[in-house]
Coordinates of C-alpha atoms in Angstrom, one line a residue:
X21 CA 0.0 0.0 0.0
X22 CA 1.2 3.6 -0.5
X23 CA 1.5 6.1 2.1
X24 CA -1.8 7.5 1.5
X25 CA -3.7 4.5 2.6
X26 CA -2.0 4.1 5.9
X27 CA -3.8 5.7 8.6
X28 CA -3.1 8.3 11.4
X29 CA 0.4 7.9 12.7
X30 CA 3.2 9.9 10.9
X31 CA 6.9 9.3 10.9
X32 CA 7.5 10.9 14.3
X33 CA 4.4 9.2 16.0
X34 CA 2.1 12.3 15.6
X35 CA -1.7 11.7 15.4
X36 CA -3.0 12.7 12.1
X37 CA -6.7 11.7 12.7
X38 CA -9.1 13.9 10.8
X39 CA -6.5 15.0 8.4
X40 CA -6.4 13.7 4.8
X41 CA -4.6 10.5 4.7
X42 CA -2.5 11.2 1.6
X43 CA 0.8 12.4 3.0
X44 CA 3.4 14.3 1.1
X45 CA 6.6 14.6 2.9
X46 CA 7.9 17.4 0.7
X47 CA 4.8 19.6 1.0
X48 CA 3.2 18.5 4.2
X49 CA 4.4 17.8 7.8
X50 CA 5.6 21.2 7.8
X51 CA 5.5 21.1 11.8
X52 CA 8.4 18.5 11.5
X53 CA 10.4 20.6 9.1
X54 CA 13.1 21.7 11.8
X55 CA 13.6 18.0 13.1
X56 CA 13.8 16.9 9.4
X57 CA 16.4 19.4 8.6
X58 CA 18.5 18.5 11.6
X59 CA 18.1 14.8 10.7
X60 CA 19.3 15.4 7.2
X61 CA 22.4 17.4 8.3
X62 CA 23.3 14.6 10.4
X63 CA 22.5 11.9 8.0
X64 CA 24.2 13.5 4.9
X65 CA 27.0 15.5 6.5
X66 CA 27.7 19.1 6.3
X67 CA 29.9 18.7 3.3
X68 CA 26.9 17.5 1.1
X69 CA 25.0 20.6 2.1
X70 CA 28.0 23.1 1.3
X71 CA 28.8 21.3 -2.1
X72 CA 25.3 21.7 -3.4
X73 CA 26.3 24.8 -5.5
X74 CA 29.3 23.1 -7.0
X75 CA 27.3 20.4 -8.7
X76 CA 27.0 20.5 -12.5
X77 CA 23.9 20.3 -14.6
X78 CA 24.8 16.8 -15.7
X79 CA 23.5 14.6 -12.9
X80 CA 24.6 11.0 -12.0
X81 CA 21.4 9.0 -11.8
X82 CA 20.8 6.2 -9.4
X83 CA 17.9 4.2 -11.0
X84 CA 16.8 2.3 -7.9
X85 CA 14.3 -0.9 -8.1
X86 CA 12.5 -1.1 -4.9
X87 CA 10.1 -3.9 -3.7
X88 CA 6.4 -2.2 -4.0
X89 CA 5.9 -2.3 -0.4
X90 CA 9.0 -0.5 0.8
X91 CA 9.1 1.7 -2.4
X92 CA 7.0 4.6 -0.7
X93 CA 9.7 5.0 2.1
X94 CA 12.6 4.8 -0.4
X95 CA 10.9 7.5 -2.6
X96 CA 10.4 10.0 0.4
X97 CA 14.0 9.6 1.4
X98 CA 15.0 10.0 -2.2
X99 CA 13.1 13.4 -2.4
X100 CA 15.2 14.8 0.3
X101 CA 18.3 13.3 -1.0
X102 CA 17.8 14.8 -4.4
X103 CA 17.0 18.2 -2.9
X104 CA 20.3 18.5 -1.2
X105 CA 22.1 18.3 -4.7
X106 CA 24.9 15.9 -3.3
X107 CA 28.0 16.2 -5.2
X108 CA 29.6 13.0 -6.6
X109 CA 32.9 13.8 -8.5
X110 CA 31.4 16.9 -9.9
X111 CA 28.0 15.7 -10.6
X112 CA 24.6 16.0 -8.7
X113 CA 23.5 12.7 -7.5
X114 CA 19.9 11.9 -8.3
X115 CA 17.8 8.8 -7.1
X116 CA 14.9 7.7 -9.2
X117 CA 12.7 4.9 -7.5
X118 CA 10.7 2.4 -9.4
X119 CA 8.3 -0.3 -8.1
X120 CA 9.9 -3.6 -9.0
X121 CA 8.8 -7.0 -7.8
X122 CA 11.9 -8.7 -6.2
X123 CA 11.5 -11.8 -8.2
X124 CA 11.2 -9.8 -11.5
X125 CA 14.4 -7.7 -10.7
X126 CA 16.3 -11.1 -9.9
X127 CA 15.1 -12.3 -13.2
X128 CA 16.3 -9.0 -14.9
X129 CA 19.7 -9.4 -13.4
X130 CA 19.8 -13.1 -14.4
X131 CA 18.9 -12.3 -18.0
X132 CA 21.0 -9.2 -18.5
X133 CA 23.9 -9.4 -21.1
X134 CA 25.9 -6.8 -19.2
X135 CA 23.9 -4.8 -16.6
X136 CA 20.3 -4.6 -15.6
X137 CA 18.0 -1.4 -16.3
X138 CA 18.7 -0.3 -12.6
X139 CA 21.9 0.2 -10.8
X140 CA 20.5 -0.1 -7.2
X141 CA 18.1 -2.4 -5.6
X142 CA 16.0 -2.9 -2.5
X143 CA 14.3 -6.4 -2.8
X144 CA 12.2 -7.4 0.1
X145 CA 14.5 -10.4 1.1
X146 CA 18.2 -11.2 0.6
X147 CA 16.8 -14.4 -0.9
X148 CA 16.3 -12.7 -4.1
X149 CA 19.7 -11.2 -3.9
X150 CA 21.2 -14.5 -3.4
X151 CA 19.2 -16.0 -6.3
X152 CA 20.5 -13.1 -8.6
X153 CA 24.2 -13.7 -7.3
X154 CA 23.8 -17.3 -8.6
X155 CA 23.9 -16.3 -12.1
X156 CA 27.2 -15.1 -13.7
X157 CA 26.1 -11.5 -14.3
X158 CA 24.7 -11.3 -10.9
X159 CA 27.8 -12.7 -9.3
X160 CA 29.8 -9.8 -11.0
X161 CA 27.2 -7.0 -10.5
X162 CA 25.4 -7.5 -7.1
X163 CA 27.1 -5.9 -4.4
X164 CA 25.7 -6.1 -0.9
X165 CA 26.1 -3.0 1.3
X166 CA 25.3 -4.7 4.6
X167 CA 22.2 -2.3 5.2
X168 CA 18.8 -3.7 5.7
X169 CA 16.5 -0.8 5.1
X170 CA 13.6 -2.4 7.2
X171 CA 12.5 -5.8 8.5
X172 CA 9.2 -7.6 8.8
X173 CA 8.7 -11.1 10.4
X174 CA 6.3 -13.5 8.6
X175 CA 3.0 -14.7 10.2
X176 CA 0.4 -17.3 9.8
X177 CA -2.8 -15.3 9.0
X178 CA -6.4 -15.8 8.6
X179 CA -9.7 -13.7 8.8
X180 CA -10.5 -12.9 12.3
X181 CA -14.1 -14.2 11.8
X182 CA -12.6 -17.6 10.8
X183 CA -10.0 -17.7 13.6
X184 CA -12.8 -17.4 16.2
X185 CA -14.2 -20.7 14.8
X186 CA -10.9 -22.6 15.0
X187 CA -9.8 -23.4 18.5
X188 CA -6.5 -25.0 17.2
X189 CA -5.5 -21.4 16.0
X190 CA -4.6 -20.5 19.6
X191 CA -1.7 -18.5 20.9
X192 CA 0.7 -21.2 20.1
X193 CA 0.5 -22.1 16.5
X194 CA 3.4 -23.7 14.5
X195 CA 4.3 -24.0 10.9
X196 CA 2.7 -27.6 10.8
X197 CA -0.6 -25.8 11.0
X198 CA -0.3 -25.2 7.2
X199 CA 0.4 -29.0 6.3
X200 CA -2.3 -31.6 5.2
X201 CA -3.5 -33.9 7.9
X202 CA -1.8 -36.8 6.3
X203 CA 1.6 -35.2 6.8
X204 CA 1.0 -34.2 10.4
X205 CA -0.9 -31.1 10.0
X206 CA -4.4 -30.0 11.0
X207 CA -5.2 -27.8 7.9
X208 CA -7.2 -30.3 5.7
X209 CA -8.6 -31.7 8.9
X210 CA -10.0 -28.5 10.1
X211 CA -11.6 -27.8 6.6
X212 CA -9.1 -25.0 6.1
X213 CA -7.8 -24.0 2.7
X214 CA -4.1 -23.0 2.3
X215 CA -3.6 -20.0 0.2
X216 CA 0.0 -20.0 -0.4
X217 CA 2.0 -17.1 -1.9
X218 CA 3.7 -18.4 -5.0
X219 CA 7.4 -18.9 -4.0
X220 CA 8.4 -18.2 -7.6
X221 CA 7.0 -14.6 -7.0
X222 CA 6.8 -14.0 -3.3
X223 CA 9.5 -13.7 -0.6
X224 CA 6.9 -14.7 1.8
X225 CA 6.2 -17.9 0.0
X226 CA 9.8 -18.7 -0.9
X227 CA 10.9 -18.2 2.9
X228 CA 8.1 -20.4 4.1
X229 CA 8.9 -23.1 1.6
X230 CA 12.4 -23.3 2.9
X231 CA 11.1 -23.3 6.4
X232 CA 8.8 -26.1 5.7
X233 CA 11.5 -28.3 3.9
X234 CA 13.6 -27.8 6.9
X235 CA 10.7 -28.8 9.3
X236 CA 9.9 -32.0 7.3
X237 CA 13.4 -33.2 7.1
X238 CA 15.1 -35.3 4.5
X239 CA 14.6 -38.8 3.1
X240 CA 11.9 -40.3 0.9
X241 CA 9.1 -40.1 3.6
X242 CA 9.9 -36.2 4.1
X243 CA 9.9 -35.7 0.2
X244 CA 6.6 -37.5 -0.1
X245 CA 5.3 -35.3 2.6
X246 CA 6.6 -32.2 0.9
X247 CA 5.1 -33.1 -2.4
X248 CA 1.7 -33.9 -0.7
X249 CA 1.9 -30.3 0.7
X250 CA 2.8 -28.6 -2.6
X251 CA 0.0 -30.3 -4.5
X252 CA -2.6 -29.5 -2.1
X253 CA -2.4 -25.7 -1.6
X254 CA -3.9 -23.0 -3.6
X255 CA -1.5 -20.5 -5.0
X256 CA -2.1 -16.7 -4.5
X257 CA -0.1 -13.9 -6.2
X258 CA 1.4 -12.7 -2.9
X259 CA 0.5 -10.5 0.0
X260 CA -1.9 -8.6 -2.3
X261 CA -4.2 -11.5 -1.5
X262 CA -4.9 -10.1 1.9
X263 CA -7.2 -7.7 0.1
X264 CA -9.6 -10.3 -0.8
X265 CA -8.8 -12.8 2.2
X266 CA -11.6 -11.4 4.5
X267 CA -14.1 -11.7 1.7
X268 CA -13.2 -15.3 1.2
X269 CA -13.9 -16.1 5.0
X270 CA -16.7 -18.8 3.7
X271 CA -13.7 -20.8 2.2
X272 CA -12.0 -20.8 5.6
X273 CA -8.5 -19.6 4.2
X274 CA -5.1 -19.5 5.8
X275 CA -2.1 -18.0 4.5
X276 CA 1.3 -16.4 5.1
X277 CA 2.0 -12.6 5.1
X278 CA 4.4 -10.0 6.6
X279 CA 3.7 -8.4 10.0
X280 CA 3.8 -5.1 8.2
X281 CA 1.2 -6.1 5.6
X282 CA -1.1 -7.2 8.3
X283 CA -0.8 -4.1 10.2
X284 CA -1.5 -2.0 7.2
X285 CA -4.5 -4.1 6.4
X286 CA -6.0 -4.0 9.7
X287 CA -5.3 -0.3 10.2
X288 CA -7.2 0.5 6.9
X289 CA -10.2 -1.9 7.4
X290 CA -13.0 -2.2 10.0
X291 CA -12.8 -4.7 12.8
X292 CA -15.3 -6.9 11.1
X293 CA -13.0 -7.7 8.2
X294 CA -9.8 -7.6 10.2
X295 CA -7.2 -10.3 10.1
X296 CA -5.8 -12.6 12.9
X297 CA -2.0 -13.3 12.7
X298 CA 0.3 -15.6 14.7
X299 CA 3.9 -15.9 15.0
X300 CA 4.9 -19.5 14.5
X301 CA 6.1 -20.9 17.7
X302 CA 9.2 -22.6 16.1
X303 CA 10.4 -19.2 15.0
X304 CA 9.8 -17.3 11.7
X305 CA 11.9 -16.0 8.9
X306 CA 11.7 -12.2 8.3
X307 CA 11.9 -9.9 5.2
X308 CA 15.0 -7.8 5.6
X309 CA 14.9 -5.3 2.7
X310 CA 18.7 -5.2 1.9
X311 CA 20.1 -2.3 0.1
X312 CA 22.2 -3.7 -3.1
X313 CA 24.1 -1.8 -5.7
X314 CA 23.9 -3.5 -9.3
X315 CA 26.1 -1.1 -11.4
X316 CA 29.5 -1.8 -13.0
X317 CA 30.0 2.1 -13.1
X318 CA 32.2 3.5 -10.4
X319 CA 30.4 6.8 -10.5
X320 CA 26.9 5.2 -10.2
X321 CA 28.3 3.1 -7.2
X322 CA 29.7 6.1 -5.6
X323 CA 26.4 8.0 -6.0
X324 CA 24.6 4.8 -4.7
X325 CA 26.9 4.6 -1.7
X326 CA 26.1 8.2 -0.9
X327 CA 22.4 7.4 -0.9
X328 CA 23.0 4.5 1.5
X329 CA 24.1 7.3 3.9
X330 CA 20.5 8.7 3.6
X331 CA 18.9 5.3 3.9
X332 CA 20.8 4.7 7.4
X333 CA 19.5 8.0 8.7
X334 CA 17.1 8.2 11.7
X335 CA 14.4 9.9 9.4
X336 CA 14.5 6.9 7.1
X337 CA 14.0 4.7 10.2
X338 CA 11.2 6.6 11.5
X339 CA 9.5 6.6 8.0
X340 CA 9.7 2.9 7.6
X341 CA 8.1 2.6 11.1
X342 CA 5.4 5.0 9.9
X343 CA 4.5 2.4 7.3
X344 CA 4.4 -0.4 9.7
X345 CA 7.9 -2.0 9.1
X346 CA 10.5 -2.5 11.8
X347 CA 13.7 -0.7 11.5
X348 CA 16.8 -2.4 10.1
X349 CA 17.8 -3.1 13.7
X350 CA 14.4 -4.9 14.3
X351 CA 12.8 -2.2 16.4
X352 CA 9.0 -2.3 15.9
X353 CA 6.8 0.8 15.6
X354 CA 4.5 1.1 18.7
X355 CA 1.3 1.5 16.9
X356 CA 1.1 -2.0 15.6
X357 CA 0.5 -3.2 19.1
X358 CA -3.0 -2.1 19.1
X359 CA -3.6 -4.7 16.2
X360 CA -2.5 -7.6 18.4
X361 CA 1.0 -7.6 17.0
X362 CA 4.2 -7.9 18.9
X363 CA 5.9 -4.7 19.6
X364 CA 8.9 -6.7 21.0
X365 CA 10.9 -9.2 19.2
X366 CA 9.1 -12.4 18.1
X367 CA 11.4 -15.7 17.9
X368 CA 13.1 -15.6 14.7
X369 CA 15.0 -18.4 12.9
X370 CA 18.3 -18.2 11.1
X371 CA 18.5 -16.7 7.7
X372 CA 18.7 -19.3 4.7
X373 CA 22.0 -20.2 3.7
X374 CA 23.3 -19.0 0.3
X375 CA 22.1 -21.4 -2.4
X376 CA 19.1 -22.6 -0.4
X377 CA 16.6 -20.3 -2.2
X378 CA 17.7 -21.7 -5.5
X379 CA 17.5 -25.3 -4.3
X380 CA 14.1 -24.8 -2.9
X381 CA 12.8 -23.0 -6.1
X382 CA 14.0 -25.9 -8.2
X383 CA 12.3 -28.3 -6.1
X384 CA 9.0 -26.2 -6.3
X385 CA 9.3 -25.9 -10.0
X386 CA 9.8 -29.8 -10.4
X387 CA 6.8 -30.6 -8.2
X388 CA 4.5 -27.8 -9.7
X389 CA 5.1 -29.2 -13.1
X390 CA 2.0 -30.8 -14.5
X391 CA 1.7 -34.6 -14.7
X392 CA 0.7 -36.3 -17.9
X393 CA -0.2 -39.9 -16.8
X394 CA -1.4 -43.0 -18.4
X395 CA -3.0 -45.3 -16.0
X396 CA -3.0 -49.1 -16.6
X397 CA -5.6 -51.0 -14.6
X398 CA -5.3 -54.8 -14.3
X399 CA -8.7 -56.5 -14.9
X400 CA -7.0 -60.1 -15.5
X401 CA -8.6 -63.0 -13.7
X402 CA -5.8 -62.8 -11.2
X403 CA -7.5 -59.7 -9.8
X404 CA -10.5 -61.9 -8.6
X405 CA -8.3 -63.6 -6.1
X406 CA -9.6 -63.2 -2.5
X407 CA -7.2 -61.4 -0.3
X408 CA -9.2 -61.4 3.1
X409 CA -11.4 -63.9 4.9
X410 CA -14.3 -61.5 4.1
X411 CA -13.9 -62.3 0.4
X412 CA -12.5 -59.1 -0.6
X413 CA -10.7 -59.3 -3.9
X414 CA -7.5 -57.8 -5.3
X415 CA -9.6 -55.8 -7.8
X416 CA -11.7 -54.4 -4.9
X417 CA -8.5 -53.3 -3.1
X418 CA -7.2 -51.7 -6.2
X419 CA -10.3 -49.9 -7.0
X420 CA -10.4 -48.6 -3.4
X421 CA -6.9 -47.6 -3.6
X422 CA -7.3 -45.9 -7.0
X423 CA -10.4 -43.8 -5.6
X424 CA -8.3 -42.7 -2.7
X425 CA -5.2 -41.8 -4.8
X426 CA -6.4 -40.5 -8.1
X427 CA -8.7 -37.8 -6.4
X428 CA -5.5 -36.0 -5.2
X429 CA -4.0 -35.2 -8.6
X430 CA -4.4 -31.5 -9.2
X431 CA -6.3 -30.0 -12.1
X432 CA -3.1 -29.2 -14.0
X433 CA -2.8 -33.0 -14.6
X434 CA -3.4 -34.7 -17.9
X435 CA -4.6 -38.3 -17.5
X436 CA -6.0 -41.2 -19.3
X437 CA -6.9 -44.8 -18.5
X438 CA -6.5 -48.1 -20.0
X439 CA -7.7 -51.6 -18.8
X440 CA -5.5 -54.6 -19.7
X441 CA -5.6 -58.5 -19.4
X442 CA -5.5 -60.3 -22.7
X443 CA -7.4 -59.7 -25.9
X444 CA -9.6 -57.0 -24.7
X445 CA -9.6 -55.1 -28.0
X446 CA -9.4 -57.8 -30.7
X447 CA -5.8 -58.9 -30.6
X448 CA -4.8 -56.1 -28.3
X449 CA -4.4 -57.0 -24.6
X450 CA -5.5 -53.4 -23.6
X451 CA -8.4 -51.3 -24.2
X452 CA -8.6 -47.5 -23.7
X453 CA -11.3 -46.5 -21.4
X454 CA -10.4 -42.6 -21.1
X455 CA -8.0 -40.9 -23.6
X456 CA -5.2 -38.8 -22.1
X457 CA -6.2 -35.1 -21.6
X458 CA -6.8 -32.4 -18.9
X459 CA -8.6 -33.8 -15.8
X460 CA -11.0 -30.8 -15.5
X461 CA -11.8 -30.7 -19.5
X462 CA -15.3 -31.9 -20.4
X463 CA -15.5 -35.2 -21.9
X464 CA -18.9 -36.0 -23.1
X465 CA -21.6 -34.8 -20.5
X466 CA -19.0 -34.9 -17.7
X467 CA -15.4 -34.0 -16.9
X468 CA -12.6 -36.3 -17.8
X469 CA -12.0 -36.8 -13.9
X470 CA -15.4 -37.9 -13.5
X471 CA -15.0 -40.4 -16.4
X472 CA -11.9 -41.7 -14.9
X473 CA -13.6 -42.1 -11.5
X474 CA -16.3 -44.0 -13.1
X475 CA -14.1 -46.2 -15.3
X476 CA -12.0 -47.1 -12.3
X477 CA -15.0 -47.7 -10.0
X478 CA -16.6 -50.0 -12.6
X479 CA -13.7 -52.1 -13.4
X480 CA -14.2 -55.9 -12.9
X481 CA -12.0 -58.7 -13.6
X482 CA -12.5 -60.6 -16.9
X483 CA -13.1 -64.3 -16.1
X484 CA -10.6 -66.8 -17.6
X485 CA -8.4 -63.7 -19.0
X486 CA -4.7 -64.3 -18.4
X487 CA -2.6 -61.0 -18.0
X488 CA -0.5 -59.7 -20.7
X489 CA 1.2 -57.3 -18.3
X490 CA 4.6 -56.8 -20.0
X491 CA 3.1 -56.2 -23.6
X492 CA 0.7 -53.7 -22.2
X493 CA 3.3 -51.7 -20.3
X494 CA 5.5 -51.6 -23.5
X495 CA 2.4 -50.4 -25.5
X496 CA 1.6 -47.7 -22.8
X497 CA 5.2 -46.5 -22.7
X498 CA 5.3 -46.2 -26.6
X499 CA 2.0 -44.4 -26.6
X500 CA 3.0 -41.8 -23.8
X501 CA 6.4 -41.2 -25.5
X502 CA 4.9 -40.6 -28.9
X503 CA 2.8 -37.6 -27.4
X504 CA 5.5 -36.6 -24.9
X505 CA 4.9 -33.1 -23.7
X506 CA 8.2 -31.3 -22.2
X507 CA 6.3 -29.2 -19.7
X508 CA 4.8 -32.1 -18.0
X509 CA 6.1 -35.2 -16.1
X510 CA 5.2 -38.1 -18.3
X511 CA 4.5 -41.2 -16.5
X512 CA 2.8 -44.6 -16.9
X513 CA 1.2 -45.7 -13.7
X514 CA 0.5 -49.6 -13.6
X515 CA -1.9 -50.7 -11.0
X516 CA -1.5 -54.5 -11.1
X517 CA -1.1 -57.9 -9.4
X518 CA 2.3 -58.0 -10.9
X519 CA 1.7 -61.2 -12.8
X520 CA 2.1 -62.0 -16.6
X521 CA 0.7 -65.3 -17.5
X522 CA -0.4 -64.7 -21.2
X523 CA 1.8 -67.3 -23.0
X524 CA 1.5 -65.2 -26.2
X525 CA 3.0 -62.1 -24.3
X526 CA 6.7 -60.8 -24.3
X527 CA 8.9 -61.6 -21.5
X528 CA 10.1 -59.4 -18.6
X529 CA 13.6 -59.6 -20.2
X530 CA 12.3 -58.7 -23.6
X531 CA 10.4 -55.6 -22.0
X532 CA 13.3 -54.4 -20.3
X533 CA 15.6 -54.8 -23.4
X534 CA 13.1 -52.8 -25.5
X535 CA 12.6 -50.1 -22.8
X536 CA 16.5 -49.6 -22.6
X537 CA 16.5 -49.2 -26.5
X538 CA 13.5 -46.8 -26.4
X539 CA 14.3 -44.7 -23.4
X540 CA 15.3 -41.1 -24.1
X541 CA 16.6 -39.2 -21.0
X542 CA 15.7 -36.0 -22.8
X543 CA 12.3 -37.0 -23.2
X544 CA 11.8 -39.0 -19.9
X545 CA 8.7 -41.2 -19.5
X546 CA 8.7 -43.1 -16.3
X547 CA 7.0 -46.5 -15.6
X548 CA 5.7 -46.6 -12.0
X549 CA 4.3 -50.0 -11.0
X550 CA 2.1 -50.3 -8.0
X551 CA 1.8 -54.0 -7.2
X552 CA -1.1 -55.3 -5.2
X553 CA -1.0 -58.5 -3.3
X554 CA 1.8 -61.0 -2.9
X555 CA 1.6 -63.3 -6.1
X556 CA 3.6 -61.2 -8.3
X557 CA 7.3 -60.8 -8.5
X558 CA 8.1 -57.2 -7.0
X559 CA 11.7 -57.6 -7.7
X560 CA 11.0 -57.6 -11.6
X561 CA 8.7 -54.6 -11.1
X562 CA 11.4 -52.7 -9.5
X563 CA 13.7 -53.5 -12.4
X564 CA 11.4 -52.5 -15.0
X565 CA 10.8 -49.2 -13.1
X566 CA 14.5 -48.5 -12.9
X567 CA 15.2 -48.7 -16.6
X568 CA 12.9 -45.6 -16.9
X569 CA 14.0 -43.7 -13.7
X570 CA 10.7 -44.6 -12.1
X571 CA 10.0 -46.4 -8.9
X572 CA 8.0 -49.4 -7.8
X573 CA 5.6 -49.6 -4.9
X574 CA 4.3 -52.8 -3.0
X575 CA 0.8 -52.1 -1.9
X576 CA -0.6 -54.3 0.9
X577 CA -3.2 -51.8 2.1
X578 CA -5.3 -49.3 0.2
X579 CA -4.3 -46.6 2.7
X580 CA -0.7 -46.8 1.3
X581 CA -1.8 -45.6 -2.1
X582 CA -1.5 -41.8 -1.0
X583 CA 2.0 -42.2 0.3
X584 CA 2.8 -44.3 -2.9
X585 CA 1.5 -41.5 -5.2
X586 CA 3.3 -38.8 -3.4
X587 CA 6.5 -40.7 -3.2
X588 CA 6.4 -41.2 -7.0
X589 CA 5.7 -37.6 -7.6
X590 CA 8.6 -36.8 -5.1
X591 CA 10.9 -38.9 -7.1
X592 CA 11.3 -36.1 -9.5
X593 CA 13.1 -34.2 -7.0
X594 CA 16.2 -36.5 -7.4
X595 CA 16.2 -36.0 -11.2
X596 CA 18.9 -33.6 -12.4
X597 CA 17.8 -30.5 -14.3

């Protein structure tokens, strides 16, 4: 938000109630003129004031890209800095501030052939400065000054009206509050919808993603839990989503936002639509608004260094507090206390190590890739085998597992389904039930997702039909490879008893031989067998999966299917590129 929509407390804590909200530091706040003048003399130094008259008419321009939330404060400090006509090697230094989203600025640096369109930068987090420095141009240009213009810890937040209905959202809320119930969190169990700031765009989202990865730990189980979380959240464009959060109370939303944005929102809105924020008990990361220089020009860098002195001034600190930020030293503005926020120091966690942001973004991008899946359902006679004293068959276990698992694939998924046994479609051992395509797309009178659910639930073993498992796998692999789509993870999901007893079918050794010849690592198509029961040869399933970079799962209980699906998805985290 800009300074005009903030409220009643000015940079020096004066009450402005009843006056117009729009504040201009250059024209207004005349009562503070004497204090400001003294502040600037201290901040810029007497030499800068004396040297104004010696500047030429050819200014050196510092083009500063600032995160939109901190840009109003930077702009006001820049106005005073420019009015002082600071002399830099015979040129007057001029600072021009533009609102640039931090992720966009980092991308601009990464893509620059020589230098970006700006020569100074205030992102909302050092995470993006680290991302920019991970690229060759950024490593040369991005120069940290060590200055944090402001700070703002992150909080878990939901509409106050929703918080009142959720006892678990008490005074001690941890990061696990955001996780699905299957992964140890209450979010889905409480009927909450996690509205997650997109880590590819939002520092709040990126910092939270890193924190959750650290919370979940390492190993295959942790990766499966992380995949479960990523695929079951709804993305928002960032803290701008707070504007609509209160109006979505009927959806029971919960999200992540900075302390400053919550304070701003609550001050600008009536209590009925206010937000309720919690500092996670394990500690929280904070946005730290570093001042960074990005120019190869010595003259521009010198001008940028002179502006750094202004940003370190007490006036700059007072204005960032006016906007609801903490100072670079972490001191909170007193006025945020009336909105239930901590004017002391909440528990913070250590800043992410260099390289962690890039690693987390890569993991995020891999998991958010859409899946393009062809599901093979075993309907051979073997699936009629009872697996419990009650007479439950393998096919019934498979159908129950599929119903549990396939519902969790997001709408970005393309999926189709084949049934296989032997001679289901003339000489072919398989039959297409639903063609591969987007799950939410209409297919006849209903959606493809509904078609797949119906086809799965209606699957029945074909009496007397042997299983041509290996030939069906090969045909599915070829079909998916022929329609390979690079922006998707392409996989054949095989739900089977793991038995091939069709005498006319190819052998496992022949399947493996052909897969090795056909497999293209640049057009990766995985085979992921999910074997039900104990009659099949699980070792062979593992060998087949390994050839294509997939993984096999031994399913003995339908409840295992969710973990198996998310573990299969998490496998892509170990794939290079």
